[in-house]
Amino acid sequence: MGILAAIFGGSKAGAGPIRINGEEGFVDLDFPLTSAQRQTALAHRVVAQGTYEGKLLGFAAEIHSDWVEKPLEDHGVTFYWGRVTLRSIGEPSDSFVALLSRLYGSTSKAGPMLPEITAQAVGLGDDPRKLPDSPARMKLFFHSESEARYAEVFLNVDISGRIVQFHEKDEDYRENVVRALCERA
């Protein structure tokens, strides 16, 4: 087990409350980080898990290491393109999708979370390859090949701050975010 996993542990008993922020109409969920480890040379794995209304909710995220640096020459900004895989951790993930569906007012069926969902991702000024030494703010793109299923969310990971944020990008993506998490394409 990795050093970070030993420091943060993987115990469900240690999961604190999830913070939900609804400012400006957005639905943003901040999860306690309960586990973080370098799974292989190819990915960092973090587990976001916390309680809400007496239920345990959460998911795992694998931040892959194959990020490509793309500077915007005219703007002096660099973006990092890569992949993130969200993984179900069982009942807590199913409860996460159900809560997200409820908070979004979704009409889509909030079934169990798929075992894994891989999304294209962009590091927003942060280099995700530098986890765990610095936070990573990322935007995830679900079903980028299909306009009818397309959705975006923000996923921010701060290992030293022990927080994983699943933040809404745009209210218009709500149905498709729920569908991306629980419906096969």
PDB file of C-alpha atoms in Angstrom:
ATOM      1  CA  MET A   1       0.000   0.000   0.000  1.00  0.00           C
ATOM      2  CA  GLY A   2       1.278   3.462  -0.851  1.00  0.00           C
ATOM      3  CA  ILE A   3       2.633   5.927   1.674  1.00  0.00           C
ATOM      4  CA  LEU A   4      -0.296   8.291   1.161  1.00  0.00           C
ATOM      5  CA  ALA A   5      -2.783   5.484   1.745  1.00  0.00           C
ATOM      6  CA  ALA A   6      -1.025   4.724   5.015  1.00  0.00           C
ATOM      7  CA  ILE A   7      -1.196   8.392   6.023  1.00  0.00           C
ATOM      8  CA  PHE A   8      -4.825   8.977   5.040  1.00  0.00           C
ATOM      9  CA  GLY A   9      -6.097   5.458   5.478  1.00  0.00           C
ATOM     10  CA  GLY A  10      -8.956   3.882   3.650  1.00  0.00           C
ATOM     11  CA  SER A  11     -11.348   3.496   6.543  1.00  0.00           C
ATOM     12  CA  LYS A  12     -15.004   4.262   5.935  1.00  0.00           C
ATOM     13  CA  ALA A  13     -15.342   5.012   9.617  1.00  0.00           C
ATOM     14  CA  GLY A  14     -13.069   8.042   9.147  1.00  0.00           C
ATOM     15  CA  ALA A  15     -15.198   9.567   6.395  1.00  0.00           C
ATOM     16  CA  GLY A  16     -16.437  13.009   7.384  1.00  0.00           C
ATOM     17  CA  PRO A  17     -19.449  14.884   6.055  1.00  0.00           C
ATOM     18  CA  ILE A  18     -19.827  15.908   2.426  1.00  0.00           C
ATOM     19  CA  ARG A  19     -20.221  19.638   1.946  1.00  0.00           C
ATOM     20  CA  ILE A  20     -22.786  20.706  -0.659  1.00  0.00           C
ATOM     21  CA  ASN A  21     -22.612  24.216  -2.015  1.00  0.00           C
ATOM     22  CA  GLY A  22     -25.470  25.599  -4.075  1.00  0.00           C
ATOM     23  CA  GLU A  23     -24.184  29.107  -4.754  1.00  0.00           C
ATOM     24  CA  GLU A  24     -25.386  30.786  -7.945  1.00  0.00           C
ATOM     25  CA  GLY A  25     -27.603  27.790  -8.731  1.00  0.00           C
ATOM     26  CA  PHE A  26     -24.714  25.338  -9.147  1.00  0.00           C
ATOM     27  CA  VAL A  27     -24.526  22.022  -7.305  1.00  0.00           C
ATOM     28  CA  ASP A  28     -21.004  21.465  -5.997  1.00  0.00           C
ATOM     29  CA  LEU A  29     -20.032  18.535  -3.768  1.00  0.00           C
ATOM     30  CA  ASP A  30     -16.868  18.530  -1.652  1.00  0.00           C
ATOM     31  CA  PHE A  31     -15.856  15.082  -0.410  1.00  0.00           C
ATOM     32  CA  PRO A  32     -13.298  14.170   2.209  1.00  0.00           C
ATOM     33  CA  LEU A  33     -10.328  12.392   0.654  1.00  0.00           C
ATOM     34  CA  THR A  34     -10.187   9.028   2.430  1.00  0.00           C
ATOM     35  CA  SER A  35      -7.444   7.342   0.423  1.00  0.00           C
ATOM     36  CA  ALA A  36      -4.703   8.424  -1.970  1.00  0.00           C
ATOM     37  CA  GLN A  37      -2.005   6.308  -3.493  1.00  0.00           C
ATOM     38  CA  ARG A  38       0.088   5.972  -6.586  1.00  0.00           C
ATOM     39  CA  GLN A  39      -1.521   2.831  -7.902  1.00  0.00           C
ATOM     40  CA  THR A  40       1.054   2.224 -10.614  1.00  0.00           C
ATOM     41  CA  ALA A  41       3.438   4.324 -12.641  1.00  0.00           C
ATOM     42  CA  LEU A  42       0.402   4.931 -14.847  1.00  0.00           C
ATOM     43  CA  ALA A  43      -2.074   6.456 -12.373  1.00  0.00           C
ATOM     44  CA  HIS A  44      -2.810   8.024  -9.001  1.00  0.00           C
ATOM     45  CA  ARG A  45      -5.906   6.643  -7.298  1.00  0.00           C
ATOM     46  CA  VAL A  46      -7.936   8.732  -4.874  1.00  0.00           C
ATOM     47  CA  VAL A  47     -11.084   7.778  -3.003  1.00  0.00           C
ATOM     48  CA  ALA A  48     -13.618  10.489  -2.226  1.00  0.00           C
ATOM     49  CA  GLN A  49     -15.963   9.355   0.502  1.00  0.00           C
ATOM     50  CA  GLY A  50     -18.174  11.061   3.035  1.00  0.00           C
ATOM     51  CA  THR A  51     -21.545  11.068   4.695  1.00  0.00           C
ATOM     52  CA  TYR A  52     -24.716  12.947   3.834  1.00  0.00           C
ATOM     53  CA  GLU A  53     -28.066  12.490   5.577  1.00  0.00           C
ATOM     54  CA  GLY A  54     -26.662   9.436   7.365  1.00  0.00           C
ATOM     55  CA  LYS A  55     -25.558   7.672   4.165  1.00  0.00           C
ATOM     56  CA  LEU A  56     -22.050   6.943   2.975  1.00  0.00           C
ATOM     57  CA  LEU A  57     -21.400   8.335  -0.516  1.00  0.00           C
ATOM     58  CA  GLY A  58     -18.317   8.273  -2.672  1.00  0.00           C
ATOM     59  CA  PHE A  59     -16.322   7.189  -5.686  1.00  0.00           C
ATOM     60  CA  ALA A  60     -12.751   6.507  -6.722  1.00  0.00           C
ATOM     61  CA  ALA A  61     -10.859   8.460  -9.368  1.00  0.00           C
ATOM     62  CA  GLU A  62      -7.776   7.352 -11.213  1.00  0.00           C
ATOM     63  CA  ILE A  63      -5.795  10.262 -12.570  1.00  0.00           C
ATOM     64  CA  HIS A  64      -3.748   8.738 -15.376  1.00  0.00           C
ATOM     65  CA  SER A  65      -0.121   9.809 -15.866  1.00  0.00           C
ATOM     66  CA  ASP A  66      -0.144  10.223 -19.651  1.00  0.00           C
ATOM     67  CA  TRP A  67      -0.851  13.975 -19.729  1.00  0.00           C
ATOM     68  CA  VAL A  68       0.228  16.039 -22.740  1.00  0.00           C
ATOM     69  CA  GLU A  69       1.354  19.624 -22.224  1.00  0.00           C
ATOM     70  CA  LYS A  70      -0.307  22.108 -24.625  1.00  0.00           C
ATOM     71  CA  PRO A  71       0.792  25.736 -24.198  1.00  0.00           C
ATOM     72  CA  LEU A  72      -1.361  28.499 -25.656  1.00  0.00           C
ATOM     73  CA  GLU A  73       1.365  30.640 -27.144  1.00  0.00           C
ATOM     74  CA  ASP A  74      -0.707  33.808 -27.530  1.00  0.00           C
ATOM     75  CA  HIS A  75      -1.928  33.720 -23.934  1.00  0.00           C
ATOM     76  CA  GLY A  76       1.032  32.454 -21.881  1.00  0.00           C
ATOM     77  CA  VAL A  77      -1.141  29.678 -20.409  1.00  0.00           C
ATOM     78  CA  THR A  78      -0.480  25.947 -20.484  1.00  0.00           C
ATOM     79  CA  PHE A  79      -3.161  23.271 -20.420  1.00  0.00           C
ATOM     80  CA  TYR A  80      -2.529  19.598 -19.718  1.00  0.00           C
ATOM     81  CA  TRP A  81      -4.633  17.019 -21.586  1.00  0.00           C
ATOM     82  CA  GLY A  82      -5.120  13.500 -20.294  1.00  0.00           C
ATOM     83  CA  ARG A  83      -7.615  11.025 -18.894  1.00  0.00           C
ATOM     84  CA  VAL A  84      -9.430  10.403 -15.629  1.00  0.00           C
ATOM     85  CA  THR A  85     -11.341   7.230 -14.824  1.00  0.00           C
ATOM     86  CA  LEU A  86     -14.112   7.423 -12.231  1.00  0.00           C
ATOM     87  CA  ARG A  87     -14.747   4.070 -10.555  1.00  0.00           C
ATOM     88  CA  SER A  88     -17.618   2.764  -8.497  1.00  0.00           C
ATOM     89  CA  ILE A  89     -16.827   1.684  -4.951  1.00  0.00           C
ATOM     90  CA  GLY A  90     -20.168  -0.091  -4.612  1.00  0.00           C
ATOM     91  CA  GLU A  91     -23.136   1.137  -2.609  1.00  0.00           C
ATOM     92  CA  PRO A  92     -21.513   4.508  -1.699  1.00  0.00           C
ATOM     93  CA  SER A  93     -21.181   5.252  -5.432  1.00  0.00           C
ATOM     94  CA  ASP A  94     -24.775   4.263  -6.124  1.00  0.00           C
ATOM     95  CA  SER A  95     -25.841   6.606  -3.307  1.00  0.00           C
ATOM     96  CA  PHE A  96     -23.650   9.379  -4.781  1.00  0.00           C
ATOM     97  CA  VAL A  97     -25.365   9.076  -8.187  1.00  0.00           C
ATOM     98  CA  ALA A  98     -28.809   8.997  -6.543  1.00  0.00           C
ATOM     99  CA  LEU A  99     -28.051  12.160  -4.532  1.00  0.00           C
ATOM    100  CA  LEU A 100     -26.584  13.908  -7.563  1.00  0.00           C
ATOM    101  CA  SER A 101     -29.690  13.018  -9.583  1.00  0.00           C
ATOM    102  CA  ARG A 102     -31.936  14.360  -6.812  1.00  0.00           C
ATOM    103  CA  LEU A 103     -29.964  17.593  -6.405  1.00  0.00           C
ATOM    104  CA  TYR A 104     -29.908  18.107 -10.173  1.00  0.00           C
ATOM    105  CA  GLY A 105     -33.661  17.493 -10.424  1.00  0.00           C
ATOM    106  CA  SER A 106     -32.845  14.895 -13.057  1.00  0.00           C
ATOM    107  CA  THR A 107     -35.500  12.944 -14.893  1.00  0.00           C
ATOM    108  CA  SER A 108     -32.943  10.313 -15.974  1.00  0.00           C
ATOM    109  CA  LYS A 109     -32.959   6.990 -14.185  1.00  0.00           C
ATOM    110  CA  ALA A 110     -30.325   7.163 -11.451  1.00  0.00           C
ATOM    111  CA  GLY A 111     -29.386   3.507 -11.498  1.00  0.00           C
ATOM    112  CA  PRO A 112     -26.280   2.063 -10.007  1.00  0.00           C
ATOM    113  CA  MET A 113     -23.045   3.794 -10.971  1.00  0.00           C
ATOM    114  CA  LEU A 114     -21.198   2.097 -13.798  1.00  0.00           C
ATOM    115  CA  PRO A 115     -18.082   0.182 -12.694  1.00  0.00           C
ATOM    116  CA  GLU A 116     -15.892   2.700 -14.541  1.00  0.00           C
ATOM    117  CA  ILE A 117     -16.260   5.821 -16.659  1.00  0.00           C
ATOM    118  CA  THR A 118     -13.207   7.164 -18.476  1.00  0.00           C
ATOM    119  CA  ALA A 119     -13.322  10.802 -19.479  1.00  0.00           C
ATOM    120  CA  GLN A 120     -11.030  13.044 -21.420  1.00  0.00           C
ATOM    121  CA  ALA A 121      -9.669  15.660 -19.052  1.00  0.00           C
ATOM    122  CA  VAL A 122      -7.842  18.961 -19.088  1.00  0.00           C
ATOM    123  CA  GLY A 123      -5.761  20.330 -16.236  1.00  0.00           C
ATOM    124  CA  LEU A 124      -6.847  23.932 -15.778  1.00  0.00           C
ATOM    125  CA  GLY A 125      -3.515  25.623 -15.220  1.00  0.00           C
ATOM    126  CA  ASP A 126      -2.429  22.800 -12.925  1.00  0.00           C
ATOM    127  CA  ASP A 127      -0.285  19.872 -14.020  1.00  0.00           C
ATOM    128  CA  PRO A 128      -2.068  16.686 -12.835  1.00  0.00           C
ATOM    129  CA  ARG A 129       1.213  14.778 -13.256  1.00  0.00           C
ATOM    130  CA  LYS A 130       2.428  16.603 -10.129  1.00  0.00           C
ATOM    131  CA  LEU A 131      -0.018  14.867  -7.802  1.00  0.00           C
ATOM    132  CA  PRO A 132       0.449  14.405  -4.862  1.00  0.00           C
ATOM    133  CA  ASP A 133       2.803  17.365  -4.489  1.00  0.00           C
ATOM    134  CA  SER A 134       0.321  19.960  -5.715  1.00  0.00           C
ATOM    135  CA  PRO A 135      -3.454  20.163  -6.239  1.00  0.00           C
ATOM    136  CA  ALA A 136      -4.996  19.460  -9.627  1.00  0.00           C
ATOM    137  CA  ARG A 137      -8.002  21.323 -10.973  1.00  0.00           C
ATOM    138  CA  MET A 138      -9.438  19.461 -13.954  1.00  0.00           C
ATOM    139  CA  LYS A 139     -12.402  19.600 -16.274  1.00  0.00           C
ATOM    140  CA  LEU A 140     -13.769  16.207 -17.337  1.00  0.00           C
ATOM    141  CA  PHE A 141     -15.463  15.653 -20.689  1.00  0.00           C
ATOM    142  CA  PHE A 142     -17.972  12.783 -20.834  1.00  0.00           C
ATOM    143  CA  HIS A 143     -18.963  11.310 -24.214  1.00  0.00           C
ATOM    144  CA  SER A 144     -17.092  13.943 -26.196  1.00  0.00           C
ATOM    145  CA  GLU A 145     -17.808  11.933 -29.372  1.00  0.00           C
ATOM    146  CA  SER A 146     -21.614  12.299 -28.996  1.00  0.00           C
ATOM    147  CA  GLU A 147     -23.327  15.686 -28.826  1.00  0.00           C
ATOM    148  CA  ALA A 148     -26.523  14.087 -27.465  1.00  0.00           C
ATOM    149  CA  ARG A 149     -24.623  12.575 -24.483  1.00  0.00           C
ATOM    150  CA  TYR A 150     -21.931  15.244 -24.008  1.00  0.00           C
ATOM    151  CA  ALA A 151     -21.334  16.660 -20.511  1.00  0.00           C
ATOM    152  CA  GLU A 152     -18.647  18.412 -18.497  1.00  0.00           C
ATOM    153  CA  VAL A 153     -17.863  18.595 -14.771  1.00  0.00           C
ATOM    154  CA  PHE A 154     -14.985  19.875 -12.691  1.00  0.00           C
ATOM    155  CA  LEU A 155     -12.953  17.444 -10.610  1.00  0.00           C
ATOM    156  CA  ASN A 156     -10.474  19.016  -8.222  1.00  0.00           C
ATOM    157  CA  VAL A 157      -8.102  16.935  -6.116  1.00  0.00           C
ATOM    158  CA  ASP A 158      -6.083  18.366  -3.249  1.00  0.00           C
ATOM    159  CA  ILE A 159      -4.261  15.554  -1.513  1.00  0.00           C
ATOM    160  CA  SER A 160      -2.575  17.696   1.162  1.00  0.00           C
ATOM    161  CA  GLY A 161      -5.908  19.446   1.837  1.00  0.00           C
ATOM    162  CA  ARG A 162      -7.640  16.033   1.928  1.00  0.00           C
ATOM    163  CA  ILE A 163     -10.485  17.066  -0.366  1.00  0.00           C
ATOM    164  CA  VAL A 164     -11.962  15.940  -3.683  1.00  0.00           C
ATOM    165  CA  GLN A 165     -14.423  18.292  -5.334  1.00  0.00           C
ATOM    166  CA  PHE A 166     -17.061  17.230  -7.865  1.00  0.00           C
ATOM    167  CA  HIS A 167     -18.341  20.571  -9.146  1.00  0.00           C
ATOM    168  CA  GLU A 168     -20.951  21.408 -11.717  1.00  0.00           C
ATOM    169  CA  LYS A 169     -19.768  23.096 -14.928  1.00  0.00           C
ATOM    170  CA  ASP A 170     -23.126  24.033 -16.455  1.00  0.00           C
ATOM    171  CA  GLU A 171     -26.732  23.326 -15.449  1.00  0.00           C
ATOM    172  CA  ASP A 172     -27.477  22.295 -19.055  1.00  0.00           C
ATOM    173  CA  TYR A 173     -25.266  19.212 -18.558  1.00  0.00           C
ATOM    174  CA  ARG A 174     -27.142  17.824 -15.535  1.00  0.00           C
ATOM    175  CA  GLU A 175     -29.103  15.084 -17.303  1.00  0.00           C
ATOM    176  CA  ASN A 176     -26.057  13.956 -19.262  1.00  0.00           C
ATOM    177  CA  VAL A 177     -23.804  13.876 -16.188  1.00  0.00           C
ATOM    178  CA  VAL A 178     -26.249  11.505 -14.474  1.00  0.00           C
ATOM    179  CA  ARG A 179     -26.522   9.445 -17.658  1.00  0.00           C
ATOM    180  CA  ALA A 180     -22.717   9.314 -18.045  1.00  0.00           C
ATOM    181  CA  LEU A 181     -22.365   7.930 -14.520  1.00  0.00           C
ATOM    182  CA  CYS A 182     -25.024   5.232 -14.773  1.00  0.00           C
ATOM    183  CA  GLU A 183     -25.907   4.440 -18.415  1.00  0.00           C
ATOM    184  CA  ARG A 184     -23.737   2.657 -20.927  1.00  0.00           C
ATOM    185  CA  ALA A 185     -23.307   4.521 -24.201  1.00  0.00           C
TER     186      ALA A 185
END
